[in-house]
Short mmCIF file of C-alpha atoms and ligand atoms in Angstrom, two decimals:
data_model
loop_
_atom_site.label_atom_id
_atom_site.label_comp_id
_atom_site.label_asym_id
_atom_site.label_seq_id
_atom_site.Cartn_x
_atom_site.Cartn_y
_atom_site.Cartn_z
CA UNK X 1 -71.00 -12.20 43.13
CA UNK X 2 -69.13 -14.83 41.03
CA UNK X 3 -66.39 -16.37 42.30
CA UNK X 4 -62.52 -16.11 41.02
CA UNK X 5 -62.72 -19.75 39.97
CA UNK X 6 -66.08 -19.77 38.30
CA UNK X 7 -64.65 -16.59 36.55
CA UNK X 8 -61.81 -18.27 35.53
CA UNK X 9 -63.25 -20.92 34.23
CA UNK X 10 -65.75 -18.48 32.13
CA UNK X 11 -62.64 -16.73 30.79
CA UNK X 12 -60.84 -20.29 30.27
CA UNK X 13 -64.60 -21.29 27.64
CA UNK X 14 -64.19 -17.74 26.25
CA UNK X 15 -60.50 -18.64 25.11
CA UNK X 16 -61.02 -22.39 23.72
CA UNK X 17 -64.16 -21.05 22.06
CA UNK X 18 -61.98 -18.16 20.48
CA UNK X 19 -59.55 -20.65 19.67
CA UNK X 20 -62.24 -23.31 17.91
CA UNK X 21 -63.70 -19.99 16.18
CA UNK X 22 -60.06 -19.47 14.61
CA UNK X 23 -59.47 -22.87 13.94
CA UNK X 24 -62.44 -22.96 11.71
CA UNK X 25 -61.48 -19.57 10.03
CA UNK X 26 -58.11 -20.87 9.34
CA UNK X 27 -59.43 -24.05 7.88
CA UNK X 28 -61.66 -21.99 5.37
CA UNK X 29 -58.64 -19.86 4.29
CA UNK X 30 -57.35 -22.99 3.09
CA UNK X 31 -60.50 -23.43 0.81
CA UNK X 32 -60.25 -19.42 0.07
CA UNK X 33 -56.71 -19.75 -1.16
CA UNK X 34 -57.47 -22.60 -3.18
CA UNK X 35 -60.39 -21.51 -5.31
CA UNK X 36 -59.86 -17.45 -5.27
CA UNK X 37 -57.48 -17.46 -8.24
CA UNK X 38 -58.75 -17.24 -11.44
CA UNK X 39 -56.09 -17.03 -14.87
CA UNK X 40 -56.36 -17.90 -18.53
CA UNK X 41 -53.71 -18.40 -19.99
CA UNK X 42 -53.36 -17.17 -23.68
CA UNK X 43 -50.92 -17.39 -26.60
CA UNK X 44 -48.63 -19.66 -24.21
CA UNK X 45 -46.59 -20.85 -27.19
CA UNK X 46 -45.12 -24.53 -25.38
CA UNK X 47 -41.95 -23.86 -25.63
CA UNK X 48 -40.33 -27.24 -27.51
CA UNK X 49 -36.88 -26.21 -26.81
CA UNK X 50 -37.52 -25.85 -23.05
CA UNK X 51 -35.26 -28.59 -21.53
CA UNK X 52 -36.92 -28.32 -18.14
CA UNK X 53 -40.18 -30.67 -17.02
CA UNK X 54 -41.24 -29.05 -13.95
CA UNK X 55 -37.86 -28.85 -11.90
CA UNK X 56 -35.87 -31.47 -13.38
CA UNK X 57 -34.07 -31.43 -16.50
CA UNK X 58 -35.91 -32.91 -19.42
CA UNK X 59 -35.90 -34.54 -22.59
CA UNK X 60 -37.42 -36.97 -24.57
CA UNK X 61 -36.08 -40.37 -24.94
CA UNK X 62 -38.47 -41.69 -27.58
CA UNK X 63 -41.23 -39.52 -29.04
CA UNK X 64 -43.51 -39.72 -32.30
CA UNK X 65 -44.03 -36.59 -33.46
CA UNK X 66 -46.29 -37.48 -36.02
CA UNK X 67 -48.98 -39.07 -34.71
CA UNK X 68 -51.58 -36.58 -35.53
CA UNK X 69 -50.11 -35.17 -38.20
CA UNK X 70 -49.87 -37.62 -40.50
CA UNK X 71 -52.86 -37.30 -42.41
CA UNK X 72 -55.09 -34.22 -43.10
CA UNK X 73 -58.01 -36.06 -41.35
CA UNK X 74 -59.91 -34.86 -38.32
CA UNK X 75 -59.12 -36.27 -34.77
CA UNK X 76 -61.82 -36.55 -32.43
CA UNK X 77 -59.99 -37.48 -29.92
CA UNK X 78 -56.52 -38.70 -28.70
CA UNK X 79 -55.77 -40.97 -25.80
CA UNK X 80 -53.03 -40.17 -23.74
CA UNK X 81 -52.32 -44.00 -21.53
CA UNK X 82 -50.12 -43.35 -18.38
CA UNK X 83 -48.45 -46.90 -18.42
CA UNK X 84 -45.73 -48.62 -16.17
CA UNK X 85 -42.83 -49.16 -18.02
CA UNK X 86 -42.72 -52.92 -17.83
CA UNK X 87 -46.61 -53.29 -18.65
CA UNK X 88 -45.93 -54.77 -21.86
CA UNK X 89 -48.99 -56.82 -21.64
CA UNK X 90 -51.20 -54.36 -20.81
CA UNK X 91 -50.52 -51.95 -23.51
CA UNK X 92 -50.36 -54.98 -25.72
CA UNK X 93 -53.90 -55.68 -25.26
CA UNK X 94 -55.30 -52.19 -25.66
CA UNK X 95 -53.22 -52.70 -28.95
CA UNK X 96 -55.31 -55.99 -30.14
CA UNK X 97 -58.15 -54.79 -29.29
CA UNK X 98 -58.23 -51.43 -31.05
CA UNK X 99 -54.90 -51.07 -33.64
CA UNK X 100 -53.93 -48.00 -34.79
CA UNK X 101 -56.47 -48.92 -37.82
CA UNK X 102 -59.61 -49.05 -36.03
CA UNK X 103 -58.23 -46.03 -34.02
CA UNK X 104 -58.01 -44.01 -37.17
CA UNK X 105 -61.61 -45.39 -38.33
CA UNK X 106 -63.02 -43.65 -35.14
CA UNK X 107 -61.05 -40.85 -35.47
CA UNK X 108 -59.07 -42.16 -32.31
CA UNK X 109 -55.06 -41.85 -31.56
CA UNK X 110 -53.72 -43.62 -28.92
CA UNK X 111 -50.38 -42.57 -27.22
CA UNK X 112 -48.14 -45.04 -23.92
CA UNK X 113 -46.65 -42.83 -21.58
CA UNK X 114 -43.55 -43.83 -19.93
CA UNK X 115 -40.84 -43.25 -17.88
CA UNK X 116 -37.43 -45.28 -17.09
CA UNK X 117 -36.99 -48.44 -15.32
CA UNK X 118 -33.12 -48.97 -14.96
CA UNK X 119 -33.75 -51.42 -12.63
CA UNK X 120 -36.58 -53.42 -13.94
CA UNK X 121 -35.25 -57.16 -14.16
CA UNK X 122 -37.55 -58.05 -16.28
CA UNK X 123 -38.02 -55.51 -19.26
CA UNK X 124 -34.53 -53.08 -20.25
CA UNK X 125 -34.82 -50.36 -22.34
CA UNK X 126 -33.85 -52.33 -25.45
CA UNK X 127 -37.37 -54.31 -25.39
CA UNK X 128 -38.96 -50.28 -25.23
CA UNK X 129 -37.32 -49.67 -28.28
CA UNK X 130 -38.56 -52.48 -29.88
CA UNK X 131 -42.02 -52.05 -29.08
CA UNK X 132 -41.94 -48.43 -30.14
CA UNK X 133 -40.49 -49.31 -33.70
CA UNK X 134 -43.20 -51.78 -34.33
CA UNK X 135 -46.26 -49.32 -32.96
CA UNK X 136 -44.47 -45.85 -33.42
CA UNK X 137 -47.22 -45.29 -29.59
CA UNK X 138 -44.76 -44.24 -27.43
CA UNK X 139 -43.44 -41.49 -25.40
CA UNK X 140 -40.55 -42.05 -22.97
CA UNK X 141 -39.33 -39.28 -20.67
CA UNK X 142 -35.56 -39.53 -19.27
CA UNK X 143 -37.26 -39.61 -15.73
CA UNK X 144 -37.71 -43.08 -13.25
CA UNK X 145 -40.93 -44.83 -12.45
CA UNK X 146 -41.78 -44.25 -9.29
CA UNK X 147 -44.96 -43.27 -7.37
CA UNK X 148 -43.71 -39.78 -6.59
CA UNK X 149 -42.84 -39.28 -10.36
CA UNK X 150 -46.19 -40.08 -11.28
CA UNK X 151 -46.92 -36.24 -11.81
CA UNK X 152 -44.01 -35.93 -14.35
CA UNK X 153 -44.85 -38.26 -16.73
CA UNK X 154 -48.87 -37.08 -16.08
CA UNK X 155 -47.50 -33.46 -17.29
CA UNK X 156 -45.33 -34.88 -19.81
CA UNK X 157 -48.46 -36.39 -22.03
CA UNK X 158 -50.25 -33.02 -21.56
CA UNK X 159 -47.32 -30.92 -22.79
CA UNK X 160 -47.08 -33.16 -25.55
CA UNK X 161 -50.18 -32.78 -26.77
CA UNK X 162 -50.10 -29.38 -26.71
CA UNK X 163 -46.82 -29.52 -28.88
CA UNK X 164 -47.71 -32.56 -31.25
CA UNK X 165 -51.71 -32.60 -31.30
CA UNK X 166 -53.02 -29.66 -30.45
CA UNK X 167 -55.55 -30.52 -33.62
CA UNK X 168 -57.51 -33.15 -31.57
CA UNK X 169 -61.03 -32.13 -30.63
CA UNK X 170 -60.74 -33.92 -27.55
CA UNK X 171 -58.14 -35.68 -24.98
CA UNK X 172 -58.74 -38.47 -23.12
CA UNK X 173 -56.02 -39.43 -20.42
CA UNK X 174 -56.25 -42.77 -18.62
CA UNK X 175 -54.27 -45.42 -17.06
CA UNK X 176 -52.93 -48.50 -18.71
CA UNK X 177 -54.86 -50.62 -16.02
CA UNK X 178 -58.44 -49.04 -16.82
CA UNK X 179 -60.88 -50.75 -19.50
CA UNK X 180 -62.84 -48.95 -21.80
CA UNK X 181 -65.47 -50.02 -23.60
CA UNK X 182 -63.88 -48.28 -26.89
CA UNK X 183 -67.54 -48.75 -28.75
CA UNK X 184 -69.53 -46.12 -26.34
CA UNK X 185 -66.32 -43.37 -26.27
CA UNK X 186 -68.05 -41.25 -29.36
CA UNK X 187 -71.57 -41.24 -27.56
CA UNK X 188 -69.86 -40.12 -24.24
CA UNK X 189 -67.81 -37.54 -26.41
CA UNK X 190 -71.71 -36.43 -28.09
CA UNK X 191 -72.78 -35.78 -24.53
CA UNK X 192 -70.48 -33.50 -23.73
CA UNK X 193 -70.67 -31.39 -26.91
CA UNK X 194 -72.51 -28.34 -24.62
CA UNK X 195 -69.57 -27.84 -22.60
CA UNK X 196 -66.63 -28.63 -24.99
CA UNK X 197 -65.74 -25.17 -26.31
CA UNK X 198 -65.53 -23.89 -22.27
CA UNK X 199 -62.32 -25.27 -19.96
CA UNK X 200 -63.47 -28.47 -18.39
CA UNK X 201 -62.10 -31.61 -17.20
CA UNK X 202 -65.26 -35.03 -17.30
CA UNK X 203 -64.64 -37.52 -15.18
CA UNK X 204 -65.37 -39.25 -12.12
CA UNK X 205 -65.27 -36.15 -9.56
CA UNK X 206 -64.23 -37.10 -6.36
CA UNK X 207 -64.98 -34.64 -3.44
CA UNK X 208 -64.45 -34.34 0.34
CA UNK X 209 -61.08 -35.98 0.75
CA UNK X 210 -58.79 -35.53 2.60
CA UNK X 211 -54.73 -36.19 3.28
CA UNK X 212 -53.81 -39.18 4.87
CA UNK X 213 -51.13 -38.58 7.73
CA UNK X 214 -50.21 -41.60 8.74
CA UNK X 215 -46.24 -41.87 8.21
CA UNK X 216 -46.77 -46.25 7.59
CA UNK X 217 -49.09 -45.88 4.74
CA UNK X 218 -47.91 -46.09 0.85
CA UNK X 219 -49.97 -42.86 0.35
CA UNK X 220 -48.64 -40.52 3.15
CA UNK X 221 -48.60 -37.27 2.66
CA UNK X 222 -46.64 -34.60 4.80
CA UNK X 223 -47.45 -31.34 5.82
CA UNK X 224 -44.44 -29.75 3.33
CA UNK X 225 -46.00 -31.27 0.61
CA UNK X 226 -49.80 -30.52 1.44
CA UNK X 227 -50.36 -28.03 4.33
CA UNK X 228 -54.51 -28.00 3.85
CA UNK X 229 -56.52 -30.49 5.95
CA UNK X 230 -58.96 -31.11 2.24
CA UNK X 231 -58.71 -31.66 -0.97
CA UNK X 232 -60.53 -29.76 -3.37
CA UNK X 233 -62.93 -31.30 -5.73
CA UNK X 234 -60.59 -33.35 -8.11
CA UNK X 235 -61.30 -35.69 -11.22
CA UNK X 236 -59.90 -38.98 -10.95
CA UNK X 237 -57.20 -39.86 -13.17
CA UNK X 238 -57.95 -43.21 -14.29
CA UNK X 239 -59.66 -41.76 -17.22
CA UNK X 240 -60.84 -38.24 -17.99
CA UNK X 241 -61.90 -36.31 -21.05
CA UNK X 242 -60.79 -32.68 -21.57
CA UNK X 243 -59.86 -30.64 -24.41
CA UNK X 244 -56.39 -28.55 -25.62
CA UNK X 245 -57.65 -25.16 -24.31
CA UNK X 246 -57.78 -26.43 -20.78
CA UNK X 247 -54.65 -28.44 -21.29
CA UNK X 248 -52.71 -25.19 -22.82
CA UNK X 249 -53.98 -23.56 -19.49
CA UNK X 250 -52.83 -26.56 -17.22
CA UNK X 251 -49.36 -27.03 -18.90
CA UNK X 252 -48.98 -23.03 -18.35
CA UNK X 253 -50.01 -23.00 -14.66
CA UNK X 254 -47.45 -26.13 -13.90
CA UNK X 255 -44.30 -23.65 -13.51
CA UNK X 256 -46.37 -21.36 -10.95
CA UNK X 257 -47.25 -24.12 -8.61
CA UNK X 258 -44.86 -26.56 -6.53
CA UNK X 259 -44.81 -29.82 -7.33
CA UNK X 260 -47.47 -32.71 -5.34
CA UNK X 261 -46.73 -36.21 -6.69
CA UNK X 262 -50.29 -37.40 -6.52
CA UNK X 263 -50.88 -36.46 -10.43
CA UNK X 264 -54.41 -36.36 -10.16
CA UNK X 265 -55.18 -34.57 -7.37
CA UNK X 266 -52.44 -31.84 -8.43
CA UNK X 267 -53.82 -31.76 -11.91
CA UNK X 268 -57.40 -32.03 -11.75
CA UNK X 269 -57.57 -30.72 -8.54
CA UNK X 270 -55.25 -27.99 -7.22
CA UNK X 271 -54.23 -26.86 -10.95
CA UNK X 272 -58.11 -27.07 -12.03
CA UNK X 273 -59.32 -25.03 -9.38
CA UNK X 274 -56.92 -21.99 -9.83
CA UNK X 275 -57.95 -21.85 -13.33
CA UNK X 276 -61.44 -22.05 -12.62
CA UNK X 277 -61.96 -25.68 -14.83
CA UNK X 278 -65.24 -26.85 -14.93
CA UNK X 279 -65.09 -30.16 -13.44
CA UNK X 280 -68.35 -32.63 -15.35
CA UNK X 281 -69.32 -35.56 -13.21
CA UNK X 282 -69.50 -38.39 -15.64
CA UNK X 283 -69.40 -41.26 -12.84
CA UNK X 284 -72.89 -43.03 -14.41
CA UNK X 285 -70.09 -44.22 -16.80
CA UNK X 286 -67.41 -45.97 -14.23
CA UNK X 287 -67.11 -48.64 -11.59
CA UNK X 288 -64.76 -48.82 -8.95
CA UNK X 289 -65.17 -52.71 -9.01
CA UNK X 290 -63.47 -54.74 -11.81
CA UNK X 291 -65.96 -58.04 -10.47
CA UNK X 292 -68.69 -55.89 -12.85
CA UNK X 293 -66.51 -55.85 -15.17
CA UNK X 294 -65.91 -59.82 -15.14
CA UNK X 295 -69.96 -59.95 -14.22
CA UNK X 296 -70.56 -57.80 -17.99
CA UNK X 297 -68.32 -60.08 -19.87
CA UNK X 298 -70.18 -62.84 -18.68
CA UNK X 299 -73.59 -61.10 -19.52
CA UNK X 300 -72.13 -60.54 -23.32
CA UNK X 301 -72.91 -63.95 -23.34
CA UNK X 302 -76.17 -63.80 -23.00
CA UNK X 303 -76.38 -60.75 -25.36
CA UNK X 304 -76.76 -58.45 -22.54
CA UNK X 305 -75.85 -54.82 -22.87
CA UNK X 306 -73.75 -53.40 -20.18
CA UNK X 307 -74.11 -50.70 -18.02
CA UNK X 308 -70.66 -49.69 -17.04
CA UNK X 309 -68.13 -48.12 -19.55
CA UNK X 310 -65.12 -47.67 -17.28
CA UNK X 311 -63.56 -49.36 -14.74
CA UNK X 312 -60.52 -51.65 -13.33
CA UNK X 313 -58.98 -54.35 -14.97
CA UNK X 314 -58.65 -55.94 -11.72
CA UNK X 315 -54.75 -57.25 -12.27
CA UNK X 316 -56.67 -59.24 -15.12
CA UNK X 317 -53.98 -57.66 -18.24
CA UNK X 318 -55.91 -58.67 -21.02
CA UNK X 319 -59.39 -57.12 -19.39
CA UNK X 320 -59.22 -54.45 -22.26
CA UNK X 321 -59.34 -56.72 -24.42
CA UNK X 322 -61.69 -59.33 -23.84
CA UNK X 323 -64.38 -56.75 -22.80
CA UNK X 324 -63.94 -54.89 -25.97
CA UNK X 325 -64.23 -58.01 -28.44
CA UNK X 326 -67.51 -58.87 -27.05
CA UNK X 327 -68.59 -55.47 -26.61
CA UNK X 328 -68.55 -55.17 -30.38
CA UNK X 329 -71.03 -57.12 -30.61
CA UNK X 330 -73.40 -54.92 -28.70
CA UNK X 331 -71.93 -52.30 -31.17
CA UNK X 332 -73.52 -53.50 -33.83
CA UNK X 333 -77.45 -53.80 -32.30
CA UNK X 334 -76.95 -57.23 -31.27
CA UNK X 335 -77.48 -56.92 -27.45
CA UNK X 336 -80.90 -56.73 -25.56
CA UNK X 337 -81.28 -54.14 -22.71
CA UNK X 338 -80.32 -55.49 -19.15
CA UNK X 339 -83.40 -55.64 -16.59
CA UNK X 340 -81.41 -55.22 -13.85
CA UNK X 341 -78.60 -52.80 -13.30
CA UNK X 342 -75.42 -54.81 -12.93
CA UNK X 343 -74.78 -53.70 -9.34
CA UNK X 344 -78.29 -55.45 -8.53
CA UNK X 345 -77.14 -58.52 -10.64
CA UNK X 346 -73.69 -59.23 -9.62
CA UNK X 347 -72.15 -59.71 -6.25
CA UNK X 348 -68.83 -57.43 -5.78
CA UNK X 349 -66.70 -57.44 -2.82
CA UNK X 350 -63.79 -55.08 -3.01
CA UNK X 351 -63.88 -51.70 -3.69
CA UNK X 352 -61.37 -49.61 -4.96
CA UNK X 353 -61.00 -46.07 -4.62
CA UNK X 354 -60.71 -43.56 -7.60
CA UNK X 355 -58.40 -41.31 -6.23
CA UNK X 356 -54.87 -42.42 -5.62
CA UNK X 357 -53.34 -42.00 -2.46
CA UNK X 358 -57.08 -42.01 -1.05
CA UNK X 359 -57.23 -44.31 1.78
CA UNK X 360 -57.45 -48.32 0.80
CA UNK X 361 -55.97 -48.91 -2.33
CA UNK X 362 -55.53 -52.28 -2.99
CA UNK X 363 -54.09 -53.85 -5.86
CA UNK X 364 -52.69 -50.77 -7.34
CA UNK X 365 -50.00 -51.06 -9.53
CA UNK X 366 -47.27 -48.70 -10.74
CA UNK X 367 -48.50 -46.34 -13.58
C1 NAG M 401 -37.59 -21.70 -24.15
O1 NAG M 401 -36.78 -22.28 -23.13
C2 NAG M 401 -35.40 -22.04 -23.31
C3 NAG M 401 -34.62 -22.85 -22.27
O2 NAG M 401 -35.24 -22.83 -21.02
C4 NAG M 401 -35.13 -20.52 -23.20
O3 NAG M 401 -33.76 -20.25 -23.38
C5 NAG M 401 -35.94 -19.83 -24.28
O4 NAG M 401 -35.79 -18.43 -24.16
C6 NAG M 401 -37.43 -20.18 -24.18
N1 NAG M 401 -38.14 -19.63 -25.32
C7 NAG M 401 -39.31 -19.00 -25.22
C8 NAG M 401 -39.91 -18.51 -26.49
O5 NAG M 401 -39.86 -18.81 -24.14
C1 NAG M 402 -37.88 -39.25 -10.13
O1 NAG M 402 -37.15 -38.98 -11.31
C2 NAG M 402 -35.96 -38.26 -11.10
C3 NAG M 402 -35.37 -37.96 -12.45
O2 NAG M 402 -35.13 -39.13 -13.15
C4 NAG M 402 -35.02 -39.10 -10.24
O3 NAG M 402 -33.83 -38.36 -9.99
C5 NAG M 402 -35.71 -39.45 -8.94
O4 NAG M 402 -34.89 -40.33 -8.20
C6 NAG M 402 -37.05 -40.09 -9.20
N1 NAG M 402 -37.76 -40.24 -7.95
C7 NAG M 402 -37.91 -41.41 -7.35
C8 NAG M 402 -38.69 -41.39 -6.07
O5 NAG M 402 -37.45 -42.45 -7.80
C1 NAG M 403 -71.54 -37.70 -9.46
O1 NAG M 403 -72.68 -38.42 -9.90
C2 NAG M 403 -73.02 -39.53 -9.09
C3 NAG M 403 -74.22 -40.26 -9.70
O2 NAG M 403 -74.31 -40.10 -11.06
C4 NAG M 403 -73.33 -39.10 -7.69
O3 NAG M 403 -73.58 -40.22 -6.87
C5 NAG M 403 -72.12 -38.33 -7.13
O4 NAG M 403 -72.44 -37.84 -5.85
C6 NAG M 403 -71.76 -37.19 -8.06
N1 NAG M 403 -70.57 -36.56 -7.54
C7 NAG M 403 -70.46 -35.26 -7.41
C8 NAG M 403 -69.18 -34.76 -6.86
O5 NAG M 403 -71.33 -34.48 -7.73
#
């Protein structure tokens, strides 16, 4: 015979392991109801006249309508640059080191997007204006900077190209702080010429994350605004190549899904899954440390090639275009292969991470 108390502690196992058992189940439902649905969206017309982004009302303060439509010549790809309002310098030096000029030589188009900074003590809107009549690069939305508006102005470049260059082979969306090496983008484009007729996003894919909870840190995220305890795979948006049939499909799903302010993860992530996007792992490309960066342009130097294409300008504003003028160089056959990789050659000590609102993010500035 067993006694009561052993019984009841048998039954008491029985109920926490019942419990655990559902826990679990619930916890996969979250993964079920994120990558079950499958849509493709077709002849979504964007509607131009629609005066809505999302849920807030919407309208364009400065656009340029023209950018790929200006000449009957083939785009290859356009850049769409998520960029903080009062970055002046950054954008200046993607500017100098590739002008609309070279862009066109490459088949390239380049394209700021920002929002409103009413109380920016610094730049006023008048400065914007400026800058926009001498470059003709910018899109402003009526919205305000902020972190938790990133995902507005995000949606606002991809609507835009589906309205105003929906002729571009490819589009490239990145982050004002980001350098490219602008010489290697058509070979990365070449690589992905298998895939680009199917929806896909290429990037750096980021998987296994999950929320962060804690109510102190910049990237908190509640339960209202993200109920699952993981993220699904998501592409990070510091720069990422896709094309206008997965846009089309992404601008059509926005309405259907509630708003999460961390752009990338909604985008790439949430929005991507649903529509069953192909997400390409490009990471051989990027670096989370800007030190390689600084570590390359000193090897340009020496006429060594680099290994890294993408990474962080480290708070360094005229990265993009320092790295760029010497990377020409390499360009044009002039550089000699590197012996060592350059995370066996150079000494880095921070690391930043890809995905916003991921953990330690460090010097991250305002998009
Ligand atoms: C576009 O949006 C406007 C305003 O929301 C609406 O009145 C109009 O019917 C829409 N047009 C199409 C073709 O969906
Ligand atoms: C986001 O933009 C909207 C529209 O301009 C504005 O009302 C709101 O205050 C902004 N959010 C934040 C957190 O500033
Ligand atoms: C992406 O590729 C890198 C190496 O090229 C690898 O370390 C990483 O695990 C890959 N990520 C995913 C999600 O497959």
């Amino acid at each position: 015979m067993i006694s009561f108390s052993k019984r009841l502690l048998i039954v008491l196992i029985c109920v926490v392991i019942l419990i655990l058992v559902y826990l679990t189940y619930l916890n996969h439902q979250d993964y079920i109801e994120i990558f079950d649905l499958s849509y493709e969206f077709k002849n979504n017309r964007p509607n131009i006249s629609s005066q809505k982004l999302l849920d807030i009302p919407f309208r364009y303060l400065i656009n340029n309508e023209f950018l790929c439509t200006d000449e009957n010549s083939e785009i290859l790809a356009v850049f769409i640059v998520t960029s903080y309002f009062g970055n002046v310098e950054t954008r200046s030096s993607m500017r100098q080191a590739f002008p609309l000029e070279d862009l066109k030589k490459h088949k390239l188009r380049r394209i700021f997007l920002l929002g409103t900074a009413p109380t920016d003590i610094y730049i006023n809107q008048d400065v914007i204006e400026k800058e926009n009549e001498k470059f003709r690069d910018i899109i402003q939305g009526n919205f305000i900077e902020a972190y938790r508006n990133l995902t507005y102005k995000h949606v606002m470049g991809l609507k835009w190209i589906t309205t105003f260059c929906s002729n571009s082979k490819y589009i490239i969306k990145m982050d004002d702080d980001i350098v490219v090496n602008m010489y290697m983008i058509e070979s990365i484009l070449m690589s992905l010429n298998n895939i680009r007729h199917r929806k896909f996003i290429a990037g750096y894919v980021l998987t296994n994350m999950v929320p962060i909870r804690e109510p102190t840190n910049k990237w908190y995220v509640t339960k209202e605004e993200y109920p699952f305890s993981r993220y699904p795979p998501f592409v990070s948006g510091w720069f990422y190549i896709t094309n206008v049939r997965t846009v089309k499909n992404l601008v059509a799903l926005v309405n259907y899904e509630p708003y999460f302010w961390i752009d990338d993860l909604y985008i790439t992530g949430i929005l991507a899954a649903k529509l069953k996007i192909t997400l390409y792992n490009i990471s051989k490309h990027f670096t989370p440390n800007s030190e390689f960066l600084q570590c390359c342009l000193q090897d340009f130097n020496k006429d060594l090639y680099c290994d890294i294409n993408i990474g962080p300008n480290g708070g360094d504003n005229n990265m993009f275009y320092h790295f760029n003028k010497q990377a020409k160089k390499c360009f044009h056959g002039k550089c000699k292969r590197r012996l060592k990789s350059i995370d066996e050659s150079c000494v880095a000590e921070q690391k930043m991470n890809l995905g916003k609102g991921l953990g330690f993010v460090n010097s991250l500035k305002l998009k």
